[in-house]
mmCIF file of C-alpha atoms in Angstrom:
data_model
loop_
_atom_site.group_PDB
_atom_site.id
_atom_site.type_symbol
_atom_site.label_atom_id
_atom_site.label_comp_id
_atom_site.label_asym_id
_atom_site.label_seq_id
_atom_site.Cartn_x
_atom_site.Cartn_y
_atom_site.Cartn_z
ATOM 1 C CA MET A 1124 11.352 60.117 44.681
ATOM 2 C CA GLY A 1125 10.105 56.804 43.780
ATOM 3 C CA SER A 1126 8.122 56.279 40.727
ATOM 4 C CA GLU A 1127 4.529 55.692 41.411
ATOM 5 C CA ARG A 1128 2.044 54.701 38.855
ATOM 6 C CA GLY A 1129 -1.428 55.868 39.115
ATOM 7 C CA HIS A 1130 -4.390 53.695 38.375
ATOM 8 C CA GLY A 1131 -4.866 55.109 34.859
ATOM 9 C CA ASP A 1132 -1.210 54.872 33.839
ATOM 10 C CA ALA A 1133 -1.022 51.116 33.339
ATOM 11 C CA ALA A 1134 -1.094 49.899 29.750
ATOM 12 C CA ILE A 1135 -3.996 47.531 29.396
ATOM 13 C CA SER A 1136 -4.281 45.586 26.184
ATOM 14 C CA GLU A 1137 -7.723 44.867 24.903
ATOM 15 C CA PRO A 1138 -8.429 41.247 24.037
ATOM 16 C CA VAL A 1139 -8.475 40.571 20.315
ATOM 17 C CA ILE A 1140 -11.844 39.216 19.290
ATOM 18 C CA PRO A 1141 -11.886 37.722 15.798
ATOM 19 C CA ASP A 1142 -14.682 38.589 13.429
ATOM 20 C CA PRO A 1143 -17.423 35.997 13.577
ATOM 21 C CA VAL A 1144 -17.446 33.470 10.773
ATOM 22 C CA ILE A 1145 -20.777 33.658 9.038
ATOM 23 C CA PRO A 1146 -21.456 30.652 6.806
ATOM 24 C CA ASP A 1147 -22.658 31.239 3.265
ATOM 25 C CA PRO A 1148 -26.407 30.980 3.042
ATOM 26 C CA VAL A 1149 -27.732 27.802 1.527
ATOM 27 C CA ILE A 1150 -29.304 28.683 -1.792
ATOM 28 C CA PRO A 1151 -31.758 26.047 -2.977
ATOM 29 C CA ASP A 1152 -31.577 24.782 -6.535
ATOM 30 C CA PRO A 1153 -33.783 26.888 -8.762
ATOM 31 C CA VAL A 1154 -37.009 25.317 -9.849
ATOM 32 C CA ILE A 1155 -36.862 24.986 -13.609
ATOM 33 C CA PRO A 1156 -40.311 24.602 -15.095
ATOM 34 C CA ASP A 1157 -41.044 22.255 -17.935
ATOM 35 C CA PRO A 1158 -40.439 23.942 -21.271
ATOM 36 C CA VAL A 1159 -43.388 25.590 -22.930
ATOM 37 C CA ILE A 1160 -41.905 25.092 -26.385
ATOM 38 C CA ALA A 1161 -39.451 22.388 -27.407
ATOM 39 C CA VAL A 1162 -37.845 22.231 -30.826
ATOM 40 C CA GLU A 1163 -36.102 19.097 -32.072
ATOM 41 C CA GLY A 1164 -34.472 18.241 -35.384
ATOM 42 C CA VAL A 1165 -35.392 21.420 -37.282
ATOM 43 C CA TRP A 1166 -34.148 21.929 -40.837
ATOM 44 C CA LYS A 1167 -34.717 25.065 -42.954
ATOM 45 C CA VAL A 1168 -34.020 25.126 -46.661
ATOM 46 C CA PHE A 1169 -34.307 28.305 -48.724
ATOM 47 C CA GLY A 1170 -34.990 28.232 -52.444
ATOM 48 C CA ALA A 1171 -37.662 27.188 -54.913
ATOM 49 C CA GLY A 1172 -38.952 23.634 -55.023
ATOM 50 C CA LYS A 1173 -39.152 20.785 -52.562
ATOM 51 C CA PRO A 1174 -36.275 20.577 -50.063
ATOM 52 C CA ASP A 1175 -36.008 16.765 -50.077
ATOM 53 C CA ARG A 1176 -32.920 16.550 -52.296
ATOM 54 C CA ALA A 1177 -31.106 19.378 -50.502
ATOM 55 C CA ASN A 1178 -31.857 17.768 -47.132
ATOM 56 C CA ALA A 1179 -30.618 14.383 -48.324
ATOM 57 C CA MET A 1180 -27.408 15.894 -49.695
ATOM 58 C CA ALA A 1181 -26.828 17.771 -46.415
ATOM 59 C CA ARG A 1182 -27.374 14.601 -44.384
ATOM 60 C CA ASP A 1183 -24.864 12.827 -46.640
ATOM 61 C CA GLY A 1184 -22.271 15.526 -45.873
ATOM 62 C CA ALA A 1185 -22.414 17.689 -49.019
ATOM 63 C CA SER A 1186 -21.092 21.225 -48.653
ATOM 64 C CA ARG A 1187 -23.269 24.321 -48.920
ATOM 65 C CA HIS A 1188 -21.730 25.081 -52.318
ATOM 66 C CA GLU A 1189 -22.374 21.558 -53.641
ATOM 67 C CA ILE A 1190 -26.026 21.721 -52.533
ATOM 68 C CA GLN A 1191 -26.510 25.163 -54.120
ATOM 69 C CA GLN A 1192 -24.956 24.016 -57.386
ATOM 70 C CA ALA A 1193 -27.065 20.843 -57.583
ATOM 71 C CA THR A 1194 -30.427 22.153 -56.311
ATOM 72 C CA GLY A 1195 -30.365 25.956 -56.354
ATOM 73 C CA GLN A 1196 -31.268 25.813 -52.657
ATOM 74 C CA THR A 1197 -29.482 26.688 -49.418
ATOM 75 C CA VAL A 1198 -29.675 24.596 -46.266
ATOM 76 C CA ALA A 1199 -29.634 27.346 -43.639
ATOM 77 C CA VAL A 1200 -30.500 25.352 -40.493
ATOM 78 C CA ARG A 1201 -29.325 21.767 -40.040
ATOM 79 C CA ASP A 1202 -30.853 19.477 -37.413
ATOM 80 C CA VAL A 1203 -31.245 22.099 -34.655
ATOM 81 C CA THR A 1204 -32.649 21.208 -31.233
ATOM 82 C CA PHE A 1205 -33.325 23.616 -28.405
#
C-alpha cells in the first residue's frame, strides 16, 4: 500500500514573529526649583573670644593643632557652600 498522508499529518511550521521593539519612554528633565536657602562661605569657630585670629590662621593654612595652641579655638567648618 502506498503511503498516503492525511490533511492533518503534514508538519506546518509557524512563522516566527519577533517581539516588538518598544522604545524607551522619553523622560523629561526634572524641573529643579530655585533654592529656598543658599549658604555660601560659612565658617564656624568654637571657643571663647572673637574668631578673627583663628579664621585668619585657617585661611593662611595653619593646622587645627596650631590654631588651637595659639587661640584656644577650633575651626570646625571652613568656607562651606551648599
